[in-house]
PDB file of C-alpha atoms in Angstrom:
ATOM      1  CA  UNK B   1      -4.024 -18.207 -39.732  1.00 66.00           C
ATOM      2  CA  UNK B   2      -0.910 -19.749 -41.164  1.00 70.00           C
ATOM      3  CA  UNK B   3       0.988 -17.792 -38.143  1.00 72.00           C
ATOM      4  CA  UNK B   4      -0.953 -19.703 -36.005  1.00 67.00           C
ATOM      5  CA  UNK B   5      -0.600 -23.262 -37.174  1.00 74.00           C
ATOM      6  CA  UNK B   6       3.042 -22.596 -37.782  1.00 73.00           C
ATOM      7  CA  UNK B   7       3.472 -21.594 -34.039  1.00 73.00           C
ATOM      8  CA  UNK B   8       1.238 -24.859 -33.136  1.00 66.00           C
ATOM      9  CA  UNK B   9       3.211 -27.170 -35.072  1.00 73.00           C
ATOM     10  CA  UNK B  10       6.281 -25.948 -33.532  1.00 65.00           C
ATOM     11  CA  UNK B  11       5.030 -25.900 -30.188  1.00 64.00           C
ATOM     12  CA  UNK B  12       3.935 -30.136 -31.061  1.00 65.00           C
ATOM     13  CA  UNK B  13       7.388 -30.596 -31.828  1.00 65.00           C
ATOM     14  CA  UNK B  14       8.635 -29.132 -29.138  1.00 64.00           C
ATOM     15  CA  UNK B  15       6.651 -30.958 -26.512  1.00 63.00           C
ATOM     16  CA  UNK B  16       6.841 -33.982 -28.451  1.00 58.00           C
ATOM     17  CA  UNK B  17      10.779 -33.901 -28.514  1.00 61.00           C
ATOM     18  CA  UNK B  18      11.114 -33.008 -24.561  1.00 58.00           C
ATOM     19  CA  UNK B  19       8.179 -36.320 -23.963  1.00 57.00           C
ATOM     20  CA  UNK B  20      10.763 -38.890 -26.251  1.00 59.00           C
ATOM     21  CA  UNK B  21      14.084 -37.446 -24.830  1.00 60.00           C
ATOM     22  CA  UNK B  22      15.022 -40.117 -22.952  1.00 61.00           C
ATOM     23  CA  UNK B  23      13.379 -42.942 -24.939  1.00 61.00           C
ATOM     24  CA  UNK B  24      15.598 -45.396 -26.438  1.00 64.00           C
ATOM     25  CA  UNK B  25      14.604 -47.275 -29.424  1.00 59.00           C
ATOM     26  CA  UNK B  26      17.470 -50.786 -29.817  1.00 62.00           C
ATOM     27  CA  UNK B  27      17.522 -51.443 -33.444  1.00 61.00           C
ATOM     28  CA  UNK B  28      18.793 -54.875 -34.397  1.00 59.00           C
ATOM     29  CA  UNK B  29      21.642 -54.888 -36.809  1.00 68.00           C
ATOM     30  CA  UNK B  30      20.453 -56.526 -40.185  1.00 73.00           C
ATOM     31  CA  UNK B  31      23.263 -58.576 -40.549  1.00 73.00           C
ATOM     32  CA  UNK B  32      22.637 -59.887 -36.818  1.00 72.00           C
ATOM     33  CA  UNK B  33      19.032 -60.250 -37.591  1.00 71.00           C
ATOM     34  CA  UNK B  34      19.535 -62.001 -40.802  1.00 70.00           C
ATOM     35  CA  UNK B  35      22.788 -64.152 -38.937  1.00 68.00           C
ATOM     36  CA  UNK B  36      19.861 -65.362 -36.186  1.00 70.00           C
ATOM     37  CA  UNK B  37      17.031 -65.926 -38.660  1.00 64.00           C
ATOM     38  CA  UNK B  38      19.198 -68.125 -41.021  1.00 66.00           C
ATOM     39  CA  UNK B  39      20.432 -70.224 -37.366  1.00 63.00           C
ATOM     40  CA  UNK B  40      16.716 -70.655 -36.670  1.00 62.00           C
ATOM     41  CA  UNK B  41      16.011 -71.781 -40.436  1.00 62.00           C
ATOM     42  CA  UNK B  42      18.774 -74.602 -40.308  1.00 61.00           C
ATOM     43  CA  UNK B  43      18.923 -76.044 -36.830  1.00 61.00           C
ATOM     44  CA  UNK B  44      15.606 -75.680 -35.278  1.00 74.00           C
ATOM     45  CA  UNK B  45      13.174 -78.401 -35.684  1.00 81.00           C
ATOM     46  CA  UNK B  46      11.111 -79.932 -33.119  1.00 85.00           C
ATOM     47  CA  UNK B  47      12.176 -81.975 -30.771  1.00 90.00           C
ATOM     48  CA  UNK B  48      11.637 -86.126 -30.828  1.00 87.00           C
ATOM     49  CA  UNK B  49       8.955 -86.927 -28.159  1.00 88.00           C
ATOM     50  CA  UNK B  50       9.179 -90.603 -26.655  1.00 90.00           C
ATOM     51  CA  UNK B  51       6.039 -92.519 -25.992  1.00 89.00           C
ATOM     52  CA  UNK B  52       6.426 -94.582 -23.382  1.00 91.00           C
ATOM     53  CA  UNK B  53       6.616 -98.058 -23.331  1.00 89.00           C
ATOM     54  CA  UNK B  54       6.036-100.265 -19.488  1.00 88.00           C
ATOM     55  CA  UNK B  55       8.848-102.562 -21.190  1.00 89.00           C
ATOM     56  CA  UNK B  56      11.767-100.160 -22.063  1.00 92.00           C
ATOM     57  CA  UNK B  57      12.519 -96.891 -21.366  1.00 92.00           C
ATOM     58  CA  UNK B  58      13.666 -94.779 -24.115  1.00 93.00           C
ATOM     59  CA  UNK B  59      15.837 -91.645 -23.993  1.00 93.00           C
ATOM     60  CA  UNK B  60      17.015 -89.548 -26.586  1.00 92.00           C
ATOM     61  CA  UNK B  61      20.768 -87.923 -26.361  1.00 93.00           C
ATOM     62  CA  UNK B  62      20.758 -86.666 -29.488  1.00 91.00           C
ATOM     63  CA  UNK B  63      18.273 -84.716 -31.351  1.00 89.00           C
ATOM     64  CA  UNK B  64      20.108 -82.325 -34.193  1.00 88.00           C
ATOM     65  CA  UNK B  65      20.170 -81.076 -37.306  1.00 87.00           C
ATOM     66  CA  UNK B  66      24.072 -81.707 -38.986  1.00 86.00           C
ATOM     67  CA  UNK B  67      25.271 -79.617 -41.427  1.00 84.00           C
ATOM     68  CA  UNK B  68      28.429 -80.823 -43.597  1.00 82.00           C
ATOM     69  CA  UNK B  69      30.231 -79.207 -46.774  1.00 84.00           C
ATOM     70  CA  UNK B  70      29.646 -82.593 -48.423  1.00 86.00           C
ATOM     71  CA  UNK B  71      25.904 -83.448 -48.324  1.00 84.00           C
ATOM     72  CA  UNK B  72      22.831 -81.737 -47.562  1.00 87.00           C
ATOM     73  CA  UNK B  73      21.534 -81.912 -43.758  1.00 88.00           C
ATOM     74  CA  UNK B  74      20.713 -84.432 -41.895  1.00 86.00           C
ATOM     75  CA  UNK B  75      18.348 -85.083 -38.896  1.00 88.00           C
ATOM     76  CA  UNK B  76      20.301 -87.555 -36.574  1.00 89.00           C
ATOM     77  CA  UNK B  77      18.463 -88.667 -33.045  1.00 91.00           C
ATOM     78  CA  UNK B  78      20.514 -91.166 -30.868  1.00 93.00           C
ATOM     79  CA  UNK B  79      19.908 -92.298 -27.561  1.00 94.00           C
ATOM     80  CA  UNK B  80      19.703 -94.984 -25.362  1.00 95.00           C
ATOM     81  CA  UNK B  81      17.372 -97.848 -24.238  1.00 94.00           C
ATOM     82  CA  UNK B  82      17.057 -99.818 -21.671  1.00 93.00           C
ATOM     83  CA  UNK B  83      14.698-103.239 -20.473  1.00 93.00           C
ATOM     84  CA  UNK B  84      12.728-102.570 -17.788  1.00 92.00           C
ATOM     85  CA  UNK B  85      10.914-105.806 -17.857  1.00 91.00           C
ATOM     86  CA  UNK B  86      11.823-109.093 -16.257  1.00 91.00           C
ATOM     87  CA  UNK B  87      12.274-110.756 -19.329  1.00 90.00           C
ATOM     88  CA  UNK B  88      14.971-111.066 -21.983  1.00 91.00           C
ATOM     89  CA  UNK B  89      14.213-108.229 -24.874  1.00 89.00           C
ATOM     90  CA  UNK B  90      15.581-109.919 -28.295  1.00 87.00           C
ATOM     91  CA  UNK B  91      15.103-106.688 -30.495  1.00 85.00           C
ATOM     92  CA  UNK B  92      13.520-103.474 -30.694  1.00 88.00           C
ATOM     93  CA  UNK B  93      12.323-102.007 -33.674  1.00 89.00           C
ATOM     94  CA  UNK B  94      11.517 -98.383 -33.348  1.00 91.00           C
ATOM     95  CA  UNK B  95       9.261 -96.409 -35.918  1.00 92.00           C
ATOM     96  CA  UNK B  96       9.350 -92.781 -35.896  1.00 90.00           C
ATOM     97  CA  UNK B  97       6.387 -90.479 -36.790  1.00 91.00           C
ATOM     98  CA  UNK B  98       6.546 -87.263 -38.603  1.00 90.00           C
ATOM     99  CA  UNK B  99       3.302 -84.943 -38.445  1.00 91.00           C
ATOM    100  CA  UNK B 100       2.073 -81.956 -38.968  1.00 89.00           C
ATOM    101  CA  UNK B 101      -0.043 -79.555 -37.231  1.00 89.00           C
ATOM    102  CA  UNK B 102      -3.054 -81.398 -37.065  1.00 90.00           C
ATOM    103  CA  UNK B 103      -1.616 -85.269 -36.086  1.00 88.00           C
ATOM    104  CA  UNK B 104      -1.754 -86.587 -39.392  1.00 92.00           C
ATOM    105  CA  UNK B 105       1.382 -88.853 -40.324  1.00 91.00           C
ATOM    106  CA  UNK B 106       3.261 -87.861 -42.882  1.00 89.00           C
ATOM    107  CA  UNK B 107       6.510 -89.521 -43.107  1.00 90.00           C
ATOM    108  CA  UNK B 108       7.377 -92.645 -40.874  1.00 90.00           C
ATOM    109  CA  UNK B 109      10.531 -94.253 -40.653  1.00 89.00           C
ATOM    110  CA  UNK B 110      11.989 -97.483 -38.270  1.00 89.00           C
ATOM    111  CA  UNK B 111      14.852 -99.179 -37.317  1.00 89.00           C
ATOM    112  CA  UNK B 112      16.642-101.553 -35.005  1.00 87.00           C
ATOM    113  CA  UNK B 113      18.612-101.257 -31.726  1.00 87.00           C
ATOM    114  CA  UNK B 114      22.180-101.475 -32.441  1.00 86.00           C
ATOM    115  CA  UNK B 115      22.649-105.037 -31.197  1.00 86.00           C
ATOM    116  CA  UNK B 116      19.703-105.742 -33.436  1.00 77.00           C
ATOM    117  CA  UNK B 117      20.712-103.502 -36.782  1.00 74.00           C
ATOM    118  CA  UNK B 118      21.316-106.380 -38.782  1.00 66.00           C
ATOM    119  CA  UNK B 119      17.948-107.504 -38.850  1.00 67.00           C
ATOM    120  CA  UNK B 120      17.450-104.502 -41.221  1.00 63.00           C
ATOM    121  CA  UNK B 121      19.990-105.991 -43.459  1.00 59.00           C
ATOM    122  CA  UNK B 122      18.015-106.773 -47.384  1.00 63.00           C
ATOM    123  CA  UNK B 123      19.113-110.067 -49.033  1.00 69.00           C
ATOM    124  CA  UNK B 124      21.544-108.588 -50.954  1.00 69.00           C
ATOM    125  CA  UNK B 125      23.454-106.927 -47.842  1.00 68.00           C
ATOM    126  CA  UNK B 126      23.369-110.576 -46.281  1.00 65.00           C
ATOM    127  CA  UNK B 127      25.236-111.938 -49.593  1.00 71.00           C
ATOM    128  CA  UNK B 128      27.864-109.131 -49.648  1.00 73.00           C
ATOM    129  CA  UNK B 129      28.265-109.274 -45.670  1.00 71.00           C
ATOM    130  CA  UNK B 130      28.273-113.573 -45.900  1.00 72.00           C
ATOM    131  CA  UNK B 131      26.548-113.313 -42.435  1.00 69.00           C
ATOM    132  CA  UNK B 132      22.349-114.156 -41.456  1.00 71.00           C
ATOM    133  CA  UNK B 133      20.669-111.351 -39.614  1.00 63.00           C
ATOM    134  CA  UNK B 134      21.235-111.812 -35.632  1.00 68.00           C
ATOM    135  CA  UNK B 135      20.708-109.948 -32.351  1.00 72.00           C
ATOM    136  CA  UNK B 136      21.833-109.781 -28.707  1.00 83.00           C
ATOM    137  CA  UNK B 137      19.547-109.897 -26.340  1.00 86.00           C
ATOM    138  CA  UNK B 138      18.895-106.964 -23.816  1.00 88.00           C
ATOM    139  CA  UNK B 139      18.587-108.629 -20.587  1.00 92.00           C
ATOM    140  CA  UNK B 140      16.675-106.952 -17.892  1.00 94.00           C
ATOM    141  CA  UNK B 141      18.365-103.916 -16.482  1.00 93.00           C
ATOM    142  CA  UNK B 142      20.874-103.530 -19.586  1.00 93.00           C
ATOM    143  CA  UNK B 143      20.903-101.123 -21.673  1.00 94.00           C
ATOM    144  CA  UNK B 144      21.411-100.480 -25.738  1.00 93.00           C
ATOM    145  CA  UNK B 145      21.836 -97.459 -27.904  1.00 92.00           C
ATOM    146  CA  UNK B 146      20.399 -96.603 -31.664  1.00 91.00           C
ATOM    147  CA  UNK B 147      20.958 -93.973 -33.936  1.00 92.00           C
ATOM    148  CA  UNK B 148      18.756 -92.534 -36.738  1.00 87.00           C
ATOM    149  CA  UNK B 149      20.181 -90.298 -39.278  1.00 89.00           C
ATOM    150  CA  UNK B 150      17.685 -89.165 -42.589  1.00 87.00           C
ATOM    151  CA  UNK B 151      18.526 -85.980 -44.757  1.00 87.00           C
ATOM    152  CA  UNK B 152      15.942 -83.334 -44.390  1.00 85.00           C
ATOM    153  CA  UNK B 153      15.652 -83.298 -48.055  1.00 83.00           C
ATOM    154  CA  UNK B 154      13.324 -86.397 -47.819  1.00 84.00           C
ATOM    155  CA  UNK B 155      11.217 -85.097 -44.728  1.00 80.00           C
ATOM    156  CA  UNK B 156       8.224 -83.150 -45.268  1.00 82.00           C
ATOM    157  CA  UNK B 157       7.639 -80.171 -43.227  1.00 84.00           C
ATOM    158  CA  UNK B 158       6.752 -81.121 -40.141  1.00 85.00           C
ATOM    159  CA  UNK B 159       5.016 -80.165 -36.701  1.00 86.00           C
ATOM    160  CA  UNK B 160       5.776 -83.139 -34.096  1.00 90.00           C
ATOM    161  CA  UNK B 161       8.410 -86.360 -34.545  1.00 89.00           C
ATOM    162  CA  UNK B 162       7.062 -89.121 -32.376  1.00 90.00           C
ATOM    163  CA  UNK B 163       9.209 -92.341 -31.068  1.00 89.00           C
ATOM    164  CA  UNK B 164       7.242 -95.408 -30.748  1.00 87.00           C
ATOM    165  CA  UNK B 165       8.913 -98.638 -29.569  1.00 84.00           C
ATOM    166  CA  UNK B 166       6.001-101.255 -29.341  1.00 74.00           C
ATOM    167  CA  UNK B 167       7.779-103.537 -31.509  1.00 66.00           C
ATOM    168  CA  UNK B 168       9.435-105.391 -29.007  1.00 68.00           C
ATOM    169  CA  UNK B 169      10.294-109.150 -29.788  1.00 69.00           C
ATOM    170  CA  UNK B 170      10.680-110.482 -26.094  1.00 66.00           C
TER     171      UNK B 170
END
C-alpha cells in the first residue's frame, strides 16, 4: 500500500511539474513594493473638484502634495480664474470643502483671489502693513490666479476636496 501511494505521489509531481513548466510567476521586489507604497502614502490625495459657478470659471493648475526637509507637508492647489459675466467682479472668496466618504464636511477652509488677498488681512496685519484692505477688480474676460497652501497635519482624512466660489462681490 505504501508502494502504491509513493508511486502516486510521484506520478502528481510529475504531471504537476510538466502542467507549471512554462508558468511564470513576477514577484515584486520588496524594496520596490515598499518604494511604491510609501509614493502612494505621501503624494496621493484626491483631487480638488470645481463647482461651477455661471459667473467665473475656475481652474485648478496645481493640485499637490509638497514635501520639504524643513516642515511637514503641505497641500498647495493654485489655479486660475476668470469673469465670465458682463459685470465688474470686485473679489472672490473661495471656500474649500474637505469630506469624507459619505459627504459630510469636515474641514473647510477660504480665501481670496490674489488681487483680493488683502481682504484676509486681521487688524493687526493692517497695523504692521500701514495699508486698509483693497482689491482690483476682475473685469469681464480677465483673468486672476489664487493659491492655497495648508499642512496635512491639520486636515482630517479625507474622501473629496470641493471648490466653491459663490462668494462673489460683483
Amino acid at each position: 500500500m505504501k508502494k502504491l501511494i509513493t508511486i502516486a505521489i510521484l506520478v502528481a509531481f510529475a504531471a504537476a511539474s510538466t502542467a507549471f513548466a512554462g508558468t511564470r510567476v513576477n514577484i515584486k521586489d520588496s524594496e520596490d513594493a515598499a518604494a511604491e507604497a510609501d509614493m502612494h502614502r505621501r503624494y496621493d490625495h484626491p483631487k480638488t473638484q470645481v463647482v461651477p459657478n455661471d459667473q467665473l470659471q475656475v481652474v485648478v493648475t496645481r493640485d499637490v502634495i509638497m514635501h520639504s526637509c524643513c516642515m511637514p507637508p503641505n497641500l498647495v492647489v493654485a489655479g486660475k480664474i476668470t469673469n465670465t459675466s458682463d459685470k465688474p467682479i470686485d473679489y472672490v472668496r473661495l471656500h474649500f470643502a474637505f469630506e469624507d466618504k459619505n459627504g459630510k464636511i469636515l474641514h473647510g477652509e477660504s480665501l481670496y483671489n490674489h488681487h483680493a488677498e488683502s481682504l484676509a488681512d486681521d487688524p493687526y496685519i493692517q497695523k504692521i502693513l500701514n495699508e486698509k484692505p483693497h482689491y482690483d477688480p476682475i473685469m469681464p474676460g480677465q483673468s486672476d490666479t489664487f493659491g492655497f497652501s495648508i499642512s496635512c497635519t491639520e486636515l482630517p482624512v479625507f474622501s473629496k476636496v470641493e471648490l466653491f466660489s459663490n462668494d462673489i462681490k460683483q
